[in-house]
mmCIF file of N, CA and C in Angstrom:
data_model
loop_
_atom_site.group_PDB
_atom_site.id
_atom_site.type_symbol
_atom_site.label_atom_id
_atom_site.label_comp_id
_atom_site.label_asym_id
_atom_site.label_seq_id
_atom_site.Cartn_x
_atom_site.Cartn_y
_atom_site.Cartn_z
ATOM 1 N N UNK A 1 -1.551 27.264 -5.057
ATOM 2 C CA UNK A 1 -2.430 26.180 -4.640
ATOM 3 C C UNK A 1 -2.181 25.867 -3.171
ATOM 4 N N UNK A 2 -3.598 25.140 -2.413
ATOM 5 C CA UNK A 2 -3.365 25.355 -0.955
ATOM 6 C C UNK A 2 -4.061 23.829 -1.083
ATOM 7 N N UNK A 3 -2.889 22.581 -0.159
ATOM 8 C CA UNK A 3 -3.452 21.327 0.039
ATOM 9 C C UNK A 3 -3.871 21.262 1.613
ATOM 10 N N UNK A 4 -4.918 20.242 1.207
ATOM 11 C CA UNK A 4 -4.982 19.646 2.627
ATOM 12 C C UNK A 4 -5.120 18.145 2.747
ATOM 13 N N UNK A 5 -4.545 17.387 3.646
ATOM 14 C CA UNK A 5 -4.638 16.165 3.687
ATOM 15 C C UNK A 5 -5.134 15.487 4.302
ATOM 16 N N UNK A 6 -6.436 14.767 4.276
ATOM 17 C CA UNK A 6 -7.396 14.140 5.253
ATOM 18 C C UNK A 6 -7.596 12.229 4.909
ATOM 19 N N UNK A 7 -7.873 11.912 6.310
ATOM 20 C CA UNK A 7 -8.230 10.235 5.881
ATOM 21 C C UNK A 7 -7.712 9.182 6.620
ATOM 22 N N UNK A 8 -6.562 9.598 7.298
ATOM 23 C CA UNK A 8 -5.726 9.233 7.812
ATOM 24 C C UNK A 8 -6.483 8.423 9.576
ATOM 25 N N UNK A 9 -5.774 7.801 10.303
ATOM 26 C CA UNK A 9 -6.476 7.134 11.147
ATOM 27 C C UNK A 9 -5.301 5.775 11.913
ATOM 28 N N UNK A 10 -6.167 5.280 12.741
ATOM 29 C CA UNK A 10 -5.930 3.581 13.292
ATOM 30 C C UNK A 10 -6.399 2.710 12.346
ATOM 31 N N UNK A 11 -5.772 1.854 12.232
ATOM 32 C CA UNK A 11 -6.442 0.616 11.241
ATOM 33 C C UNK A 11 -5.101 -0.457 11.262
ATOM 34 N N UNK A 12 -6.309 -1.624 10.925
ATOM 35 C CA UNK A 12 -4.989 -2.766 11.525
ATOM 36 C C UNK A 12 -4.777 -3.377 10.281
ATOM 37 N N UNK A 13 -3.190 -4.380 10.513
ATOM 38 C CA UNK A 13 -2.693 -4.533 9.152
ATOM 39 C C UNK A 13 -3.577 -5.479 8.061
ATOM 40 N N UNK A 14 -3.241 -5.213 7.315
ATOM 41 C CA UNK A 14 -4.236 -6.453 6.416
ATOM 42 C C UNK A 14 -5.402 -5.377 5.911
ATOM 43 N N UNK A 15 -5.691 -4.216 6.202
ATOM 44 C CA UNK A 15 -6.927 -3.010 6.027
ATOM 45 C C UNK A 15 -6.914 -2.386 4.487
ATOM 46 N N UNK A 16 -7.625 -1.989 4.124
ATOM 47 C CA UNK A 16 -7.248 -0.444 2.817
ATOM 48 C C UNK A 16 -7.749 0.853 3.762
ATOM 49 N N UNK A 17 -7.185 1.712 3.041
ATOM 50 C CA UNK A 17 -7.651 2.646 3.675
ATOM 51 C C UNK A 17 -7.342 3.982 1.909
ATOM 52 N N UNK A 18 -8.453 4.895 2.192
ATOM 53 C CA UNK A 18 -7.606 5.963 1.563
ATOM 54 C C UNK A 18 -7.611 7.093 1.495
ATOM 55 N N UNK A 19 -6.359 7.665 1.521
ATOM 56 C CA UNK A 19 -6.764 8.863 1.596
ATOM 57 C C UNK A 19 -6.790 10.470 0.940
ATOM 58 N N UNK A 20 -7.093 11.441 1.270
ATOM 59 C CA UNK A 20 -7.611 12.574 0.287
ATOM 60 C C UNK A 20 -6.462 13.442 0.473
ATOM 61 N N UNK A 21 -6.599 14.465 -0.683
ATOM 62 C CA UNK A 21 -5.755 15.655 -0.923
ATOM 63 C C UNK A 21 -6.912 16.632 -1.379
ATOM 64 N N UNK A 22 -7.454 17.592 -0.523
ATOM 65 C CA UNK A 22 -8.065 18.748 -1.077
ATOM 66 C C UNK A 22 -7.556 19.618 -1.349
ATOM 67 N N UNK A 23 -6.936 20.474 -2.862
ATOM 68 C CA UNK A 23 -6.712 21.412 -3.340
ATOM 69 C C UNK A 23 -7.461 22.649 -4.058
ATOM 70 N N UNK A 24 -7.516 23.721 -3.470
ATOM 71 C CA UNK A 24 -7.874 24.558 -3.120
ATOM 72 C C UNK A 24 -6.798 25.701 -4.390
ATOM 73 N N UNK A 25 -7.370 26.934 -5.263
ATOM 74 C CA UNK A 25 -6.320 27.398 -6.339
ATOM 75 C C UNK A 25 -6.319 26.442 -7.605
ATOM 76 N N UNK A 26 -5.110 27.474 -8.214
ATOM 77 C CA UNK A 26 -5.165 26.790 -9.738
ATOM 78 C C UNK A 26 -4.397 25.703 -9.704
ATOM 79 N N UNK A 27 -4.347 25.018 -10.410
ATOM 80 C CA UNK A 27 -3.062 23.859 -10.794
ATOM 81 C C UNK A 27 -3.393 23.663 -11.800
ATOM 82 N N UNK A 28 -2.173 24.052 -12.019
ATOM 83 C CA UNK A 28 -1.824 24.067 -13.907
ATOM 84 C C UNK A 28 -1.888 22.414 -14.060
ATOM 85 N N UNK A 29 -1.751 21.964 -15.527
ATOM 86 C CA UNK A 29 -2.601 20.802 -16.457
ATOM 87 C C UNK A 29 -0.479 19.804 -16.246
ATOM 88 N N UNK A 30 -0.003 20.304 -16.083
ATOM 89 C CA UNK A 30 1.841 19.501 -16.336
ATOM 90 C C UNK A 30 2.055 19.753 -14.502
ATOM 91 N N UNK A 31 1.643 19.860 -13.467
ATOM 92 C CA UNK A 31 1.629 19.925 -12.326
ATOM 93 C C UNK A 31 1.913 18.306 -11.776
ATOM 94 N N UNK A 32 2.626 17.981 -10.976
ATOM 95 C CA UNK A 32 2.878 16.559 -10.474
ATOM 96 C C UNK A 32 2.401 16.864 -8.808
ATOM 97 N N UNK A 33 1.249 16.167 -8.285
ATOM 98 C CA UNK A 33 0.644 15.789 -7.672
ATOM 99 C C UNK A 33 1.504 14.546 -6.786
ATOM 100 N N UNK A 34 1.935 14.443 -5.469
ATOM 101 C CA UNK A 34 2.813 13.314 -4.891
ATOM 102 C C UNK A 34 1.955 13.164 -3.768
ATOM 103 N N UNK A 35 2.565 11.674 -3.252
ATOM 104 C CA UNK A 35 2.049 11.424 -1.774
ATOM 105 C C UNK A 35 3.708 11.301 -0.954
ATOM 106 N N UNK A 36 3.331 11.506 -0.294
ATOM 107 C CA UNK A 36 4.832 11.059 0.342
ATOM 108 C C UNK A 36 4.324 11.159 1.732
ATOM 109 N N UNK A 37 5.799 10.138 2.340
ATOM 110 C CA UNK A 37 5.327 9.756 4.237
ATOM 111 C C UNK A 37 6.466 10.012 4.620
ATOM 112 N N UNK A 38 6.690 10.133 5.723
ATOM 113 C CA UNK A 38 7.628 9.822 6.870
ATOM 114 C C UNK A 38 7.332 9.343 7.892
ATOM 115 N N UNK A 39 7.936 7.764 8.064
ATOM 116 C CA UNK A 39 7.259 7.207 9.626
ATOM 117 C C UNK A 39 8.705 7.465 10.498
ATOM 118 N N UNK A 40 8.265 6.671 11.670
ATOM 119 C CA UNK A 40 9.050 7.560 12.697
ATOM 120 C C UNK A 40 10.287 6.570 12.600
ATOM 121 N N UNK A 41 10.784 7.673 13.095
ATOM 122 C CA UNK A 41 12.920 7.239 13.031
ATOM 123 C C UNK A 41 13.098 7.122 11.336
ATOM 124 N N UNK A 42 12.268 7.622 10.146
ATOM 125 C CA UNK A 42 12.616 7.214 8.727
ATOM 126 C C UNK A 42 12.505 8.582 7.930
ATOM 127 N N UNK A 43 13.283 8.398 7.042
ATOM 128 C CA UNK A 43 14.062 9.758 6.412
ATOM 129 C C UNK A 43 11.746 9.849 5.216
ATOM 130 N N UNK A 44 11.744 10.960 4.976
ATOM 131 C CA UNK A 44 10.862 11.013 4.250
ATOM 132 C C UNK A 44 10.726 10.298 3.042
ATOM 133 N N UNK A 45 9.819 9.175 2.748
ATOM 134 C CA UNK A 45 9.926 8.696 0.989
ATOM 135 C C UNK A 45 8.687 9.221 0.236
ATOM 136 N N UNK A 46 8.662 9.320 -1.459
ATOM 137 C CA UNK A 46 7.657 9.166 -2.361
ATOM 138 C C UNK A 46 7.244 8.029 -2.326
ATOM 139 N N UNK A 47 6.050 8.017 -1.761
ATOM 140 C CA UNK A 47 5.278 6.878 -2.121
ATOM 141 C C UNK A 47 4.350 6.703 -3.477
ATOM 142 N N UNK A 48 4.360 7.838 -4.371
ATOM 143 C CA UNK A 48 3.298 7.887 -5.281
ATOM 144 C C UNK A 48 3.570 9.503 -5.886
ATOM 145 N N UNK A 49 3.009 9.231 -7.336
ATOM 146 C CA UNK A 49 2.862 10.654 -8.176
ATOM 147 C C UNK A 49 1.846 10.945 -8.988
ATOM 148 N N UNK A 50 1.468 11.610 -9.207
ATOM 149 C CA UNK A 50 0.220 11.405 -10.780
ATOM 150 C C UNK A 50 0.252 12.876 -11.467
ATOM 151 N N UNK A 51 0.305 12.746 -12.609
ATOM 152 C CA UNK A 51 0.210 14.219 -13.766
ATOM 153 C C UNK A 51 -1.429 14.520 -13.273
ATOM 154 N N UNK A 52 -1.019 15.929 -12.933
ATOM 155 C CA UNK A 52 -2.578 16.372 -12.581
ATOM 156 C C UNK A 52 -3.220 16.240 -13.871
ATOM 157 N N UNK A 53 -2.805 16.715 -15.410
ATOM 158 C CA UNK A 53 -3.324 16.589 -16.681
ATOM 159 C C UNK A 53 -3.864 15.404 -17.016
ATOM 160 N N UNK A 54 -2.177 14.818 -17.366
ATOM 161 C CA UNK A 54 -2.806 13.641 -18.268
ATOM 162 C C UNK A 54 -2.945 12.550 -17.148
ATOM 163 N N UNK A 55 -2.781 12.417 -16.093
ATOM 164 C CA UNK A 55 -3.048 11.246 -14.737
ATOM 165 C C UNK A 55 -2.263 9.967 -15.046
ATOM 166 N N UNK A 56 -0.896 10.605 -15.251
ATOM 167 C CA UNK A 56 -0.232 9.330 -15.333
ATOM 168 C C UNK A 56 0.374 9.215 -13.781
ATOM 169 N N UNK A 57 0.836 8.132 -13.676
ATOM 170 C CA UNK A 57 1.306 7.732 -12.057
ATOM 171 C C UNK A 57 2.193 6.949 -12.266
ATOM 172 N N UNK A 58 3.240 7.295 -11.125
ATOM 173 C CA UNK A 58 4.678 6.822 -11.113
ATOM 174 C C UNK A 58 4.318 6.060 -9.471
ATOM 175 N N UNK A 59 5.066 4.793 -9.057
ATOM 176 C CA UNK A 59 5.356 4.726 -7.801
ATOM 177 C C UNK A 59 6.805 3.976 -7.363
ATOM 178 N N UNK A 60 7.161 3.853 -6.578
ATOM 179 C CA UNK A 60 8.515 3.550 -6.098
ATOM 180 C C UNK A 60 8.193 1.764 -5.919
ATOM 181 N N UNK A 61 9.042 1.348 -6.652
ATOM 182 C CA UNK A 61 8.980 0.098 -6.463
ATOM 183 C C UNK A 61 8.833 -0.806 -5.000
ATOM 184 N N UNK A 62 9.184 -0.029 -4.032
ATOM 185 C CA UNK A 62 8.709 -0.703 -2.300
ATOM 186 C C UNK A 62 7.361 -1.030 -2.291
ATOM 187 N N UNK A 63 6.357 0.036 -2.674
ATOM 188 C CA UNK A 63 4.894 0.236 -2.805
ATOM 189 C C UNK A 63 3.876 -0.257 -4.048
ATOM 190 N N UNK A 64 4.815 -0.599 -5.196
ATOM 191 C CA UNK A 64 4.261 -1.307 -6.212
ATOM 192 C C UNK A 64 3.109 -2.543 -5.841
ATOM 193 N N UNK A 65 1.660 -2.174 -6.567
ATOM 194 C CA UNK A 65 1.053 -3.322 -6.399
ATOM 195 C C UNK A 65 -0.218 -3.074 -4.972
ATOM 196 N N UNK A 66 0.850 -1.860 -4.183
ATOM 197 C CA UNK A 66 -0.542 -1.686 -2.878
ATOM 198 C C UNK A 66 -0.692 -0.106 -2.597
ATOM 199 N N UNK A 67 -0.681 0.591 -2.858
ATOM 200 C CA UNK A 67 -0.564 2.044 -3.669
ATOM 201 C C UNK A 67 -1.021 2.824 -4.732
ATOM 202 N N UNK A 68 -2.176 3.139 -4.569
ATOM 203 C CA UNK A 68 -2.486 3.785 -5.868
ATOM 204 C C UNK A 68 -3.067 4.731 -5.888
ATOM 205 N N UNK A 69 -2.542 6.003 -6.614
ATOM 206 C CA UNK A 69 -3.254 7.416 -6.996
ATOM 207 C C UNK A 69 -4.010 7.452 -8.013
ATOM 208 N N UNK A 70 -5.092 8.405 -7.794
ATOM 209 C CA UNK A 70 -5.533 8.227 -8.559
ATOM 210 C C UNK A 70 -6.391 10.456 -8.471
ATOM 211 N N UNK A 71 -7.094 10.712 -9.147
ATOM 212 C CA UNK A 71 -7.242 12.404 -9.068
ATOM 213 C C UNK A 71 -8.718 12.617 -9.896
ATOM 214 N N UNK A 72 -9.290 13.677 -8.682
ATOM 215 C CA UNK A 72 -10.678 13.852 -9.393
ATOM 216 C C UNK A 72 -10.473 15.771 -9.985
ATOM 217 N N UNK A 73 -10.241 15.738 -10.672
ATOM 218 C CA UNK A 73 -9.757 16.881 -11.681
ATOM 219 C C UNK A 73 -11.216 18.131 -11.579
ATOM 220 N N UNK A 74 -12.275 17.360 -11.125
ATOM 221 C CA UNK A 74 -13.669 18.634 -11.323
ATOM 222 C C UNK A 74 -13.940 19.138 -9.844
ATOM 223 N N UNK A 75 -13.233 17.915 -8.648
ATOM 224 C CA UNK A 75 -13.553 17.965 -6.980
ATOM 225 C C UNK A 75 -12.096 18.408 -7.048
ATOM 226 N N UNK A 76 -10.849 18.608 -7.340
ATOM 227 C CA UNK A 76 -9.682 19.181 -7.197
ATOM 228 C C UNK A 76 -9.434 18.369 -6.355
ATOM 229 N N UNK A 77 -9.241 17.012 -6.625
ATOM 230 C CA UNK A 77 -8.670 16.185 -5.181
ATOM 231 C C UNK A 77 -7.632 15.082 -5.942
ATOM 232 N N UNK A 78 -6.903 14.644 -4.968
ATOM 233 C CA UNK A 78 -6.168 13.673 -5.060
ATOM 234 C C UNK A 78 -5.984 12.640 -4.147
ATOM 235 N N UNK A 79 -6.601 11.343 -5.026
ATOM 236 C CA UNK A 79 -6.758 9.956 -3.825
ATOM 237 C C UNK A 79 -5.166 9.531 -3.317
ATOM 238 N N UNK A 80 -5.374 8.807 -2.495
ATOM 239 C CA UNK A 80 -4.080 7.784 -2.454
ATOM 240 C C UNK A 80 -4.662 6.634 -1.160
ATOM 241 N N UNK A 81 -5.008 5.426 -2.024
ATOM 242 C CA UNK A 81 -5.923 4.018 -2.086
ATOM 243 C C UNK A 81 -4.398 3.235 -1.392
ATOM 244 N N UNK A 82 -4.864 2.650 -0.299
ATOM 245 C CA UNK A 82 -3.489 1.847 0.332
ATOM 246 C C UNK A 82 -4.159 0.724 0.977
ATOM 247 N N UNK A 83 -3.746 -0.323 -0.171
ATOM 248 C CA UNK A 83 -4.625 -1.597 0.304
ATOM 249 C C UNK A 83 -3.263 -2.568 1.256
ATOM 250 N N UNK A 84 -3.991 -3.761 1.998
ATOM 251 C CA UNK A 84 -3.334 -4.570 2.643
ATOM 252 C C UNK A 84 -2.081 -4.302 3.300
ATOM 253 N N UNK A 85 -2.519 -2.850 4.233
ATOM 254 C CA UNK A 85 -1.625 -2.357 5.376
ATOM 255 C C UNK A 85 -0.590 -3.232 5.701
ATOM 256 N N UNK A 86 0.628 -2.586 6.078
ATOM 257 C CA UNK A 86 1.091 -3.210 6.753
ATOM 258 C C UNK A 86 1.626 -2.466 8.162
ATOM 259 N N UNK A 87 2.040 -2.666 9.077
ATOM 260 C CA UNK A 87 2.822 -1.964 10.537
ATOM 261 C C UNK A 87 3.759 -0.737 10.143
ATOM 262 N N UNK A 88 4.416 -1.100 8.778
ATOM 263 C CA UNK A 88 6.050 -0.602 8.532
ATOM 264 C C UNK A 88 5.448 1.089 7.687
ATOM 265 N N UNK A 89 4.009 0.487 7.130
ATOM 266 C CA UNK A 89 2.873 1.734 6.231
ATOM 267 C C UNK A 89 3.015 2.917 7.295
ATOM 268 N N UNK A 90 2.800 2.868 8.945
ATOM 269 C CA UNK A 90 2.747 3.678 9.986
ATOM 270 C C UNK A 90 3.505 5.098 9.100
ATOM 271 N N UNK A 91 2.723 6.296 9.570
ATOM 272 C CA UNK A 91 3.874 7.550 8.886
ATOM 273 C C UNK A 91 2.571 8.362 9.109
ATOM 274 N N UNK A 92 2.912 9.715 8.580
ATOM 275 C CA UNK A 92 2.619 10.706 8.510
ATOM 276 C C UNK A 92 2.242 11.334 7.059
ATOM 277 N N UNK A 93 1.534 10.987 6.474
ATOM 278 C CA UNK A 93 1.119 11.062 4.652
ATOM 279 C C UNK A 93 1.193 12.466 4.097
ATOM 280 N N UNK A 94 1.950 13.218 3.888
ATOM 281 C CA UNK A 94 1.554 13.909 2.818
ATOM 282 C C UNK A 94 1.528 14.334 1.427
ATOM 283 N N UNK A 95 0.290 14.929 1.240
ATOM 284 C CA UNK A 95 0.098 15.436 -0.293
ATOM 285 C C UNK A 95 1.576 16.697 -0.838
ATOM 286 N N UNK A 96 1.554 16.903 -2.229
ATOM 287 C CA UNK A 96 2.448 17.808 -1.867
ATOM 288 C C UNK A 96 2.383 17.975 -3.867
ATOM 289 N N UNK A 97 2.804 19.228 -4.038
ATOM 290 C CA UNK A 97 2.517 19.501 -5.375
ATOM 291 C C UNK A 97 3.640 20.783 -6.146
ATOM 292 N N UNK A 98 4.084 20.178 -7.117
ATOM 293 C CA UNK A 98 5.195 20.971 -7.569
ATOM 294 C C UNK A 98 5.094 20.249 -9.333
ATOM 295 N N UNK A 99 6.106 21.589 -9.980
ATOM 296 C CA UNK A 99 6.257 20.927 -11.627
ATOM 297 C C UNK A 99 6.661 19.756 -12.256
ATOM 298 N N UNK A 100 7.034 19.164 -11.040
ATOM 299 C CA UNK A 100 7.713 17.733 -11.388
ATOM 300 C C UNK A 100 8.030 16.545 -10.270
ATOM 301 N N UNK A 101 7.968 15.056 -10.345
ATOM 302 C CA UNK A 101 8.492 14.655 -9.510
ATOM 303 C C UNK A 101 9.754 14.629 -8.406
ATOM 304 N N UNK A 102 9.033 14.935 -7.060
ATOM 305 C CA UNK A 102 10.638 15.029 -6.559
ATOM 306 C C UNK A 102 10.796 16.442 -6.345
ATOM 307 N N UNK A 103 9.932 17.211 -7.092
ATOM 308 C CA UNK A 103 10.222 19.280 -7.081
ATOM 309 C C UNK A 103 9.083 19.425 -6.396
ATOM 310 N N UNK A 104 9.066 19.305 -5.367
ATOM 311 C CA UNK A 104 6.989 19.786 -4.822
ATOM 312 C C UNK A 104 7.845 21.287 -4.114
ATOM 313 N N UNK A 105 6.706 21.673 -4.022
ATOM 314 C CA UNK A 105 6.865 23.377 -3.204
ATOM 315 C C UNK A 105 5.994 23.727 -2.630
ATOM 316 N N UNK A 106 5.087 23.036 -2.383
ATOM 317 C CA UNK A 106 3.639 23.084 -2.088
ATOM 318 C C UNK A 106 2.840 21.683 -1.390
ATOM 319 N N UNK A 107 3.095 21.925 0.036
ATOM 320 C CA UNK A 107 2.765 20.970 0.795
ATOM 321 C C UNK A 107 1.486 21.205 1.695
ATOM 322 N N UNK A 108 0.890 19.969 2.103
ATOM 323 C CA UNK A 108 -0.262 19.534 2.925
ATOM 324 C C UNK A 108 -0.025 19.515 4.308
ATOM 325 N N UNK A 109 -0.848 19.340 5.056
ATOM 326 C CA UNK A 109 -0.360 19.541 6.653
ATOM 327 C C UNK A 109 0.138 17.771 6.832
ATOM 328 N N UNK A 110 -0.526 16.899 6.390
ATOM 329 C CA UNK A 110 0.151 15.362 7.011
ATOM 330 C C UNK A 110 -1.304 15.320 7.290
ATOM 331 N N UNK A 111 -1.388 13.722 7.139
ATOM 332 C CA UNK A 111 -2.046 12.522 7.745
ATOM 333 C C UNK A 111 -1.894 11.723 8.188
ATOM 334 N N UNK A 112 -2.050 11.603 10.066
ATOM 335 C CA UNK A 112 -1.152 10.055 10.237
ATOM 336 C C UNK A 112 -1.803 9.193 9.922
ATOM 337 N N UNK A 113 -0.985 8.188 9.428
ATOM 338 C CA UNK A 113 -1.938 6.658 10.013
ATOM 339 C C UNK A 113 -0.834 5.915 10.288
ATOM 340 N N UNK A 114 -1.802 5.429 11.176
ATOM 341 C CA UNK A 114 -1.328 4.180 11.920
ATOM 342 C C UNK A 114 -1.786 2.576 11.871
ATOM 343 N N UNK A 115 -0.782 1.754 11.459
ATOM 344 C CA UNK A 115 -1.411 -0.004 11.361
ATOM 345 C C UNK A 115 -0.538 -0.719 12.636
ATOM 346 N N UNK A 116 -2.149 -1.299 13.123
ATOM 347 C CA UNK A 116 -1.646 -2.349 14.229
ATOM 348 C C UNK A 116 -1.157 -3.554 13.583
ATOM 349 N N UNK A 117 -0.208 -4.187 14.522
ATOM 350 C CA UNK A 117 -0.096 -5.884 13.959
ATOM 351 C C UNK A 117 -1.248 -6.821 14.696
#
């Protein structure tokens, strides 16, 4: 499978924004689908997961509540919905896809975004 990650942008805090994962290939039905960022000077985190199958979604309690995946299984895509920005959101987004959370092997190029204060 071949991702790409689009959506990304300027936008000021307080915004939603969201953005896409186009996958391209097979992905098997038990496949874990992630978002993950790295903003600058910060070690990479999971921000988000979802079972490509059954579309369940995991997120890291920092992001609970403004974060949400969600996957269109017939367009081979994967959302990730990020309401009420904040400055600290700033990073580099990517999609990324492996058998399990945390196991990706299969990464997206990045999306920045950026939130003004």
């Amino acid at each position: 499978v071949q991702l790409q990650a689009s959506g990304g942008g300027l936008v000021q805090a307080g915004d939603s924004l969201r953005l896409s994962c186009a996958a391209s290939g097979r992905i098997f039905s038990s496949a874990s689908m992630g978002w993950l960022r790295r903003g600058p000077g910060k070690e990479r985190e999971l921000v988000g997961n979802i079972r490509w199958g059954a579309g369940t979604t995991y997120y890291p309690e920092a992001v609970k509540g403004r974060f949400s995946i969600s996957r269109d299984k017939a367009e081979k895509k994967v959302y990730l919905q990020i309401d009420r920005l904040k400055p600290e959101d700033t990073a580099v987004y990517y999609c990324a896809a492996g058998a399990s959370i945390g196991d990706y092997t299969t990464w997206g190029q990045g999306t920045l975004v950026t939130v003004s204060s």
